mmCIF file of C-alpha atoms in Angstrom:
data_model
loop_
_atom_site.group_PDB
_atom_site.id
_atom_site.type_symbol
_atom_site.label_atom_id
_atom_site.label_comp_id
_atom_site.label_asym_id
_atom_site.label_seq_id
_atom_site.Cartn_x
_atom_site.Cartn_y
_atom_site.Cartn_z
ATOM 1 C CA UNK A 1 30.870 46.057 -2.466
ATOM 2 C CA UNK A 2 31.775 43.227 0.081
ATOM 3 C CA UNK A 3 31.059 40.695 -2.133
ATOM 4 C CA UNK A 4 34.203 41.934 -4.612
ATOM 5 C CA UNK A 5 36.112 42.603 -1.722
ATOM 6 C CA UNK A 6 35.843 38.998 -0.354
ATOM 7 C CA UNK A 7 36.297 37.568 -3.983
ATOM 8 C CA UNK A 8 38.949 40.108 -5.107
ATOM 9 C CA UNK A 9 41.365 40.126 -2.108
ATOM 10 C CA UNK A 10 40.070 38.330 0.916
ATOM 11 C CA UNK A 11 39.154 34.951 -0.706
ATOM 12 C CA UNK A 12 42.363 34.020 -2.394
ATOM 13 C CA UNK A 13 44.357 35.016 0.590
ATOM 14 C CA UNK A 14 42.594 32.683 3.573
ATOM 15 C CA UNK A 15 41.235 30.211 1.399
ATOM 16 C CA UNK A 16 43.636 27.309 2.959
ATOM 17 C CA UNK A 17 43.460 28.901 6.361
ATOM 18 C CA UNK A 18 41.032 27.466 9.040
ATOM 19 C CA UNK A 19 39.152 29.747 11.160
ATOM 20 C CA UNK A 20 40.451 29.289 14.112
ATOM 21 C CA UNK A 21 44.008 29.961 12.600
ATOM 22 C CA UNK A 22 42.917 33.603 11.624
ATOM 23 C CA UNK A 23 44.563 35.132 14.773
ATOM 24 C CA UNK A 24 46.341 38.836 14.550
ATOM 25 C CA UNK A 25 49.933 37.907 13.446
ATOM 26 C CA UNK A 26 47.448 36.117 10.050
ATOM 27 C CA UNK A 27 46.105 39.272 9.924
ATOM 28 C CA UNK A 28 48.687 41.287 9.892
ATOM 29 C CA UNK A 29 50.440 38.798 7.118
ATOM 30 C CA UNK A 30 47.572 39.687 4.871
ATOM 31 C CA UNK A 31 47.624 43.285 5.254
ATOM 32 C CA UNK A 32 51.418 43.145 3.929
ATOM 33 C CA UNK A 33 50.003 41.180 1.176
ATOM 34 C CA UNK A 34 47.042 43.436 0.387
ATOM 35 C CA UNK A 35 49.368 46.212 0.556
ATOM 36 C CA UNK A 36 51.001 44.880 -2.958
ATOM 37 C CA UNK A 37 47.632 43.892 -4.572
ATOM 38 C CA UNK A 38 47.674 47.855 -5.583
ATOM 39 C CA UNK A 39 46.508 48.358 -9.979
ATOM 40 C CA UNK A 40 46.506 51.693 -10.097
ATOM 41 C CA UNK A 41 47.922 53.353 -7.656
ATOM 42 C CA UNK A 42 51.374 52.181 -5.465
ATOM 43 C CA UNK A 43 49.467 53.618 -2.177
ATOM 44 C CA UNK A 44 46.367 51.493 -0.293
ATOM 45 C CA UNK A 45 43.142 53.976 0.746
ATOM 46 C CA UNK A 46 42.697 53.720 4.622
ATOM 47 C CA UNK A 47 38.830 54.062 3.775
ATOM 48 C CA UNK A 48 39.535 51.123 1.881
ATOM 49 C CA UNK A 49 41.662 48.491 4.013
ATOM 50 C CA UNK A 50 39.112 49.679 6.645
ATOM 51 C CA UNK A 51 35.963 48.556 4.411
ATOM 52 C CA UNK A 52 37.640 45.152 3.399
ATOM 53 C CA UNK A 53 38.927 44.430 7.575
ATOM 54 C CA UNK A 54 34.679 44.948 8.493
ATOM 55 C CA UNK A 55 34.221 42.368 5.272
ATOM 56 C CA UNK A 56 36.981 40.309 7.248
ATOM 57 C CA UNK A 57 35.179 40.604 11.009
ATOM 58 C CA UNK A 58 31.676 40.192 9.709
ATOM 59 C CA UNK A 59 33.122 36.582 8.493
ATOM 60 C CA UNK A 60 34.875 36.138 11.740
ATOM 61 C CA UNK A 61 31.700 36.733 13.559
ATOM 62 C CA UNK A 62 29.894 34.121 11.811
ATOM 63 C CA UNK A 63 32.545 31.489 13.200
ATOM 64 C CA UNK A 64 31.775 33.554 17.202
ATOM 65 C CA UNK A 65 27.855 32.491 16.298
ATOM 66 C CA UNK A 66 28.214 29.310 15.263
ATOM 67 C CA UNK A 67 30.668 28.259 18.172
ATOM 68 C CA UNK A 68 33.761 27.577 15.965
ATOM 69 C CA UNK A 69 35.752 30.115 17.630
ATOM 70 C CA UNK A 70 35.301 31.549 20.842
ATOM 71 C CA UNK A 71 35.951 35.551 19.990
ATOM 72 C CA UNK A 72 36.973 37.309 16.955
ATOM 73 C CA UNK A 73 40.895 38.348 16.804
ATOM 74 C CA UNK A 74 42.097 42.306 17.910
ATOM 75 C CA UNK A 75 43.227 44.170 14.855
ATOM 76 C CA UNK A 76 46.766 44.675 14.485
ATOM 77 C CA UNK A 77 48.220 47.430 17.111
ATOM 78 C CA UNK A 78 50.719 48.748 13.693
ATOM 79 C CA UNK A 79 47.392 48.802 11.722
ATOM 80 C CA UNK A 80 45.916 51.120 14.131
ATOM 81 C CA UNK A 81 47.969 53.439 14.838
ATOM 82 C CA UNK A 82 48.394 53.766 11.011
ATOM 83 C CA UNK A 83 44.696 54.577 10.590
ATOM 84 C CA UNK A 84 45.199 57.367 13.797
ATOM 85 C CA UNK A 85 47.728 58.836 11.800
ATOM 86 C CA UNK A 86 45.259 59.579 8.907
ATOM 87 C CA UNK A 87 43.586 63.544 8.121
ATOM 88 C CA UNK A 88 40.893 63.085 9.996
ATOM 89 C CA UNK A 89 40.567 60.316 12.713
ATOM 90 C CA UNK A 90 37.387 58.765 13.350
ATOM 91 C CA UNK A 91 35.104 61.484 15.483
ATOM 92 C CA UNK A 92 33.873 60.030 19.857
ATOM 93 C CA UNK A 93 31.325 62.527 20.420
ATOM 94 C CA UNK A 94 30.080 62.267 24.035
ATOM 95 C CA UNK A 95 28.906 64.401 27.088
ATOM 96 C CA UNK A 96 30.225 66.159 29.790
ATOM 97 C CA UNK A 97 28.902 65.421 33.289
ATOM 98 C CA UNK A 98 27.095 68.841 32.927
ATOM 99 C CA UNK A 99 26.201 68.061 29.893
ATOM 100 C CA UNK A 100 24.478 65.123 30.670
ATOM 101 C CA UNK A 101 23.073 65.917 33.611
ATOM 102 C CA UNK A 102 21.418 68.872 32.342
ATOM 103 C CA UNK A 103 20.017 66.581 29.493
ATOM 104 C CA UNK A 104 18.382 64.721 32.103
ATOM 105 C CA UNK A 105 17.211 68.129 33.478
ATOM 106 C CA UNK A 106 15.062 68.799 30.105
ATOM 107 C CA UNK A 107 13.848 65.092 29.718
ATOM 108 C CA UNK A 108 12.468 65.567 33.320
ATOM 109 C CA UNK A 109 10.942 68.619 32.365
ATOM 110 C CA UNK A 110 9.610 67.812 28.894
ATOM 111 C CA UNK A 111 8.224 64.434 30.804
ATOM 112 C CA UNK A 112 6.305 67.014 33.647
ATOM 113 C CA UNK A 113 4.587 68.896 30.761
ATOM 114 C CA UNK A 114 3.709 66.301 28.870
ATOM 115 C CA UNK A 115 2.580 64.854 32.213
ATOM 116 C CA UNK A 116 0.667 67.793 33.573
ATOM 117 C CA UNK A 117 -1.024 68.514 29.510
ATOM 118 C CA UNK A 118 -2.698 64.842 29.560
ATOM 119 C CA UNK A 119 -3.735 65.772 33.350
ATOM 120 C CA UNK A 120 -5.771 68.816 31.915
ATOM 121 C CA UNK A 121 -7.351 66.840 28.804
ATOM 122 C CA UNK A 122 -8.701 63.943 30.815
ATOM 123 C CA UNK A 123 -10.347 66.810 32.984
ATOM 124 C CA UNK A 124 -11.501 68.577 29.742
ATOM 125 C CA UNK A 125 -13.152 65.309 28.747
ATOM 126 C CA UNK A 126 -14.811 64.432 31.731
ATOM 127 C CA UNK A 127 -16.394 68.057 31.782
ATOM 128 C CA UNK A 128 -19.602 68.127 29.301
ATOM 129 C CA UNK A 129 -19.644 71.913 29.169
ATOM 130 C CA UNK A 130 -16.162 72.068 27.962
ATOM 131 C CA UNK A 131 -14.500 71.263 24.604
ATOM 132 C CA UNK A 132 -11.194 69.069 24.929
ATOM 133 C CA UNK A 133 -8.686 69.730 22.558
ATOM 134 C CA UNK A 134 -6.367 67.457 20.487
ATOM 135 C CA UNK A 135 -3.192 65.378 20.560
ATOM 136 C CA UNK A 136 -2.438 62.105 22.283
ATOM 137 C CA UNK A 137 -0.835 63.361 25.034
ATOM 138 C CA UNK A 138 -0.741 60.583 27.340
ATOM 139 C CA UNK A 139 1.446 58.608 24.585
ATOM 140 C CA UNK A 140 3.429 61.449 24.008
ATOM 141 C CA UNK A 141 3.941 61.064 28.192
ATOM 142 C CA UNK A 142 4.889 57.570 27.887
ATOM 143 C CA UNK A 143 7.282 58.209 24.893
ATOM 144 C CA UNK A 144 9.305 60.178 26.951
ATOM 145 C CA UNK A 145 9.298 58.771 29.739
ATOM 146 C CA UNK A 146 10.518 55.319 28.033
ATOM 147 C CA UNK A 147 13.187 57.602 26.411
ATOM 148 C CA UNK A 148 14.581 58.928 29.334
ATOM 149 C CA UNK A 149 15.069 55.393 31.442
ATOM 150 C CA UNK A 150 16.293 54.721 27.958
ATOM 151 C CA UNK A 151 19.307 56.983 27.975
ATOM 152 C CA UNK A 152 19.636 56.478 31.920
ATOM 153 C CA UNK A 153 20.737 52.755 31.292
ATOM 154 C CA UNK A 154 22.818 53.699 28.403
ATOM 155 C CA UNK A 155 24.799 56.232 30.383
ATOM 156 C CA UNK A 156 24.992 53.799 33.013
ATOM 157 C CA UNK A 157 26.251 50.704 31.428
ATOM 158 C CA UNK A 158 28.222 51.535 28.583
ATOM 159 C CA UNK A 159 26.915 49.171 26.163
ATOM 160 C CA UNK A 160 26.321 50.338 22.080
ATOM 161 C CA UNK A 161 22.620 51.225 21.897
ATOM 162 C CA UNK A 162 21.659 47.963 19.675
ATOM 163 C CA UNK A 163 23.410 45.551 22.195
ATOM 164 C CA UNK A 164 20.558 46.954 24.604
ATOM 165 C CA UNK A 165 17.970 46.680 22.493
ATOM 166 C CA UNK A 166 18.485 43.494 22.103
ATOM 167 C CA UNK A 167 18.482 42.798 25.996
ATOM 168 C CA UNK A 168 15.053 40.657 27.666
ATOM 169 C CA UNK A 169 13.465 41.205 30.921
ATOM 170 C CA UNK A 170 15.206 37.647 31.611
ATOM 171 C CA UNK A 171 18.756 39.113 30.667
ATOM 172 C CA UNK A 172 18.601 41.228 33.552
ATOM 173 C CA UNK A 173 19.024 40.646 37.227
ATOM 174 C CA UNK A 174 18.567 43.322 40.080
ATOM 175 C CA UNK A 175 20.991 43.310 42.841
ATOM 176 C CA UNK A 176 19.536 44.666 45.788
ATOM 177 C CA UNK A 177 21.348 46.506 48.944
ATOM 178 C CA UNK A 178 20.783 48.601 51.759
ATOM 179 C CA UNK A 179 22.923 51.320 50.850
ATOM 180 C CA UNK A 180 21.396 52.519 47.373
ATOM 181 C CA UNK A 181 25.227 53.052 45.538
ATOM 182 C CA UNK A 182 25.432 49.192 45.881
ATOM 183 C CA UNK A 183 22.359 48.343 44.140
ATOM 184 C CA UNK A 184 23.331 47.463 40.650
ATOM 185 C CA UNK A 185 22.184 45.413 37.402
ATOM 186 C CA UNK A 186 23.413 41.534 36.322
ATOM 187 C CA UNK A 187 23.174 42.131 32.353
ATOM 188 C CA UNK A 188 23.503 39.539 29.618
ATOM 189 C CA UNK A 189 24.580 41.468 26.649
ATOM 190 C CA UNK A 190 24.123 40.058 22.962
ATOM 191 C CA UNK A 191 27.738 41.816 22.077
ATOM 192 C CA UNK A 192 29.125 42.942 19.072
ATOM 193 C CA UNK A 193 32.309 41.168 19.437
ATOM 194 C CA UNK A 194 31.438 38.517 21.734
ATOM 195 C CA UNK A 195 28.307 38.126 24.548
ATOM 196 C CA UNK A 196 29.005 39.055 27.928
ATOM 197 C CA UNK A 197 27.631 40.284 31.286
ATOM 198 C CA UNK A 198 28.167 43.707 32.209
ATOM 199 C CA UNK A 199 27.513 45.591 36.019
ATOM 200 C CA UNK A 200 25.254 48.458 35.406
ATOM 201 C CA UNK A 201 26.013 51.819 38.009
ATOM 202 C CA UNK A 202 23.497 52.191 40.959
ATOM 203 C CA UNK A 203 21.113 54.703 38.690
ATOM 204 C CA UNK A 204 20.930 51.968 36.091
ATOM 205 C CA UNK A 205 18.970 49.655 38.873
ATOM 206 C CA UNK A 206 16.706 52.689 39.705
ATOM 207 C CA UNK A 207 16.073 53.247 35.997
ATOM 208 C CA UNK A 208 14.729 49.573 34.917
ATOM 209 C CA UNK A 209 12.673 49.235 38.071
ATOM 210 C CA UNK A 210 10.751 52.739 36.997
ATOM 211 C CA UNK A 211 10.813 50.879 33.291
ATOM 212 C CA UNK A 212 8.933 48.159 34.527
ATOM 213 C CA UNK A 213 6.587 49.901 36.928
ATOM 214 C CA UNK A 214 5.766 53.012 34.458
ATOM 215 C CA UNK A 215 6.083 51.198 30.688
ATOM 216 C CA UNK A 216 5.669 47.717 30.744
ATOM 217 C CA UNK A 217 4.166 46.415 34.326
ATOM 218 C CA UNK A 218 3.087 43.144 32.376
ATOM 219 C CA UNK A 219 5.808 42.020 30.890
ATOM 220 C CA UNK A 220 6.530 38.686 30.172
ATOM 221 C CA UNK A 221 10.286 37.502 30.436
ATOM 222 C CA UNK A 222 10.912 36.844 26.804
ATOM 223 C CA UNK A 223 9.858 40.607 26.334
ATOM 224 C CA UNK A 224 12.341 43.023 24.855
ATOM 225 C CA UNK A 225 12.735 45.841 27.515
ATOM 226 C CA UNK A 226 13.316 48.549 24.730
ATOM 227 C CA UNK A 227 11.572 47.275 21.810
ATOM 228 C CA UNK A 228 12.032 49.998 19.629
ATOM 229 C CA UNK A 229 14.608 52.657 19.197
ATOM 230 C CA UNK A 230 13.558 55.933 20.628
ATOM 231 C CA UNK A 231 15.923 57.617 17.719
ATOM 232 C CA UNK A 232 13.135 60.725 16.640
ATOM 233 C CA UNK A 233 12.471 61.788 20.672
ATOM 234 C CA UNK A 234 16.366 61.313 20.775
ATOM 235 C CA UNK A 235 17.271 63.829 18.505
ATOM 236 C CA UNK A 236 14.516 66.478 19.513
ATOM 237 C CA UNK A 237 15.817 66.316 22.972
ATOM 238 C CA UNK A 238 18.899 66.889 22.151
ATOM 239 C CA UNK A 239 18.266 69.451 20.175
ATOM 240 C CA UNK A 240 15.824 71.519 22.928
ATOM 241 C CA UNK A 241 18.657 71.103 25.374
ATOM 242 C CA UNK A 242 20.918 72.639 23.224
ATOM 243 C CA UNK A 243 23.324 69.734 23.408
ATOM 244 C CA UNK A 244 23.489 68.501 19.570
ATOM 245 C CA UNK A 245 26.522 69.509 18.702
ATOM 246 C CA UNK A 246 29.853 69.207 20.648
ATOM 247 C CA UNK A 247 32.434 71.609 21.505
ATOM 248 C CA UNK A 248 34.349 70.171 18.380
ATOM 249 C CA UNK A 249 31.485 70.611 16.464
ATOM 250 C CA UNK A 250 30.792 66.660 16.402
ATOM 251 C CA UNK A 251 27.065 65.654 16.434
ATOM 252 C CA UNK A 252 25.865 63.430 19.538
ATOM 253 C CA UNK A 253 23.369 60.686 19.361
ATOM 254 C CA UNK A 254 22.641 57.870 21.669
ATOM 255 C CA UNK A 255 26.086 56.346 20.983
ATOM 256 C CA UNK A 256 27.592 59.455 22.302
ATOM 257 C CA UNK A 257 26.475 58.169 25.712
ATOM 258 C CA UNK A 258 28.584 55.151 25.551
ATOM 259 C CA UNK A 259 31.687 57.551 25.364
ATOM 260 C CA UNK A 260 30.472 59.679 28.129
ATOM 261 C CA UNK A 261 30.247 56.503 29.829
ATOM 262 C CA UNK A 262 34.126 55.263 29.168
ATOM 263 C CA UNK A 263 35.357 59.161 29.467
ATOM 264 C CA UNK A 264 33.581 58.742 33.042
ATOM 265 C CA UNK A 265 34.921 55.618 34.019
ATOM 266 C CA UNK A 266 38.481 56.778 32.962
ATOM 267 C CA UNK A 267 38.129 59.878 35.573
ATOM 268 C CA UNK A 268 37.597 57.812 38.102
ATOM 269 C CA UNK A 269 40.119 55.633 37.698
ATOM 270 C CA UNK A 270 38.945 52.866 36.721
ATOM 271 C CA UNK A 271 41.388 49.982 34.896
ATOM 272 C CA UNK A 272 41.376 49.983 31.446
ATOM 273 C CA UNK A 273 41.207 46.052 31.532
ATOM 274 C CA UNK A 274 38.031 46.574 33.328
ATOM 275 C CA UNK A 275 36.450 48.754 30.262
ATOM 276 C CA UNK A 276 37.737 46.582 27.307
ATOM 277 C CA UNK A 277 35.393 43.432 29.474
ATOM 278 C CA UNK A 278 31.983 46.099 30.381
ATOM 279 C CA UNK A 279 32.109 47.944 26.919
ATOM 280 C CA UNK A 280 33.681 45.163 24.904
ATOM 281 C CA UNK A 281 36.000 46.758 23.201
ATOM 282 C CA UNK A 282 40.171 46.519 22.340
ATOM 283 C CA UNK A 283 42.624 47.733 25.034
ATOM 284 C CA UNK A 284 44.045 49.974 21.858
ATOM 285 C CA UNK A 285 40.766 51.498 20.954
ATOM 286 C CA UNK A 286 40.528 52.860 25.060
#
């Protein structure tokens, strides 16, 4: 329904305005205004005014691609901390560092067996006198092996698991050093709000190199380095680790390790100004 949102109560509110005008104090003007547009009831859904700002920023975004505006605005502060205050606010699943460290533990174990399976087939099928038996375990090998460096840069960069999917071997720039916590990756990122380039951790730099060595040796810089989403071997190792829902009962996903990420980053002590640039998102929302 974004079309009747746009025509019904976006439209006839910023039809004057220029893009470039629609800043937070405009937006904040027609949230008053929406407020009042009420037929049958005096009180305006949250689920709603939500739905009809993403009609708002999907717009806005249009204006960020085609260079008429440099970023898209930051959503009132009043208007979120009115949303905050609703029944249930909106769920960040993520990971402890246990958590996620024994997560690794089980992809690095599911990767072994996989590993030392399509070690005994090749030797069944070399052996006449002995019957091989099914399955194609060396893709199954490579699967998760391309899913694990595929949570690895996740966990160590922040960024929303499409923004990386989106990233080419010629987005990316390894920073070399002697002492291996200084080694880092240069990022382009294809944002969500705006594009930007991030600083990966020190694992992140470990993690492409095996990507490119293991998955894709020949790649060619135009060449996606995840070109598809890993979402089925996702879930199931989640799920064998034990790990798929949180203490709160929230289910993770790979999104869940952009929080543990941020939650992370926040321990340590890292600025807050810092995070809103690497994970592009509002100072508010951190």
């Amino acid at each position: 329904d974004h079309y009747l949102s746009y025509k019904n109560y976006i439209q006839p509110f910023f039809k004057d305005d220029y893009v470039e005008n629609v800043d937070t104090p405009r937006l904040l003007e027609w949230t008053k205004w929406r407020e009042k547009q009420r037929i049958k009831s005096p009180d305006l859904p949250q689920g709603r005014l939500k739905k009809e700002y993403t009609t708002i920023f999907q717009i806005l975004q249009i204006g960020v691609d085609k260079g008429f505006i440099k970023s898209r605005p930051e959503k009132p502060l009043s208007l979120i901390r009115q949303m905050n205050t609703s029944k249930k606010p909106p769920s960040r699943s993520t990971f402890t560092m246990s958590e996620y460290k024994k997560l690794l533990q089980v992809s690095r174990k599911r990767i072994q067996e996989s590993k030392n399976t399509r070690t005994e087939q090749i030797k069944l099928r070399q052996d006449k006198n002995k019957k091989s038996f099914g399955g194609n375990w060396e893709g199954i090998y490579l699967s998760r092996l391309y899913l694990h460096y595929y949570i690895i840069l996740l966990g160590h960069t922040g960024v929303r698991p499409y923004e990386l999917q989106r990233v080419r071997h010629k987005h990316i720039k390894m920073v070399d050093d002697e002492v291996d916590e200084r080694k880092h990756l240069e990022i382009f990122i294809n944002g969500k709000r705006r594009d930007r380039t991030i600083i990966s951790k020190y694992g992140g730099f470990f993690s492409y190199r095996g990507l490119c060595k293991n998955i894709c040796p020949n790649h060619k810089p135009d060449d996606l380095i995840f070109p598809t989403n890993p979402f089925r071997g996702m879930l199931s190792l989640i799920e064998d680790s034990g790990l798929r829902y949180s203490i709160n009962g929230d289910r993770r996903d790979s999104k869940s390790l952009r929080h543990f990420y941020i939650m992370t980053e926040l321990q340590r002590g890292t600025p807050i100004e810092n995070l809103t640039e690497q994970c592009d998102v509002s100072y508010q929302v951190i």
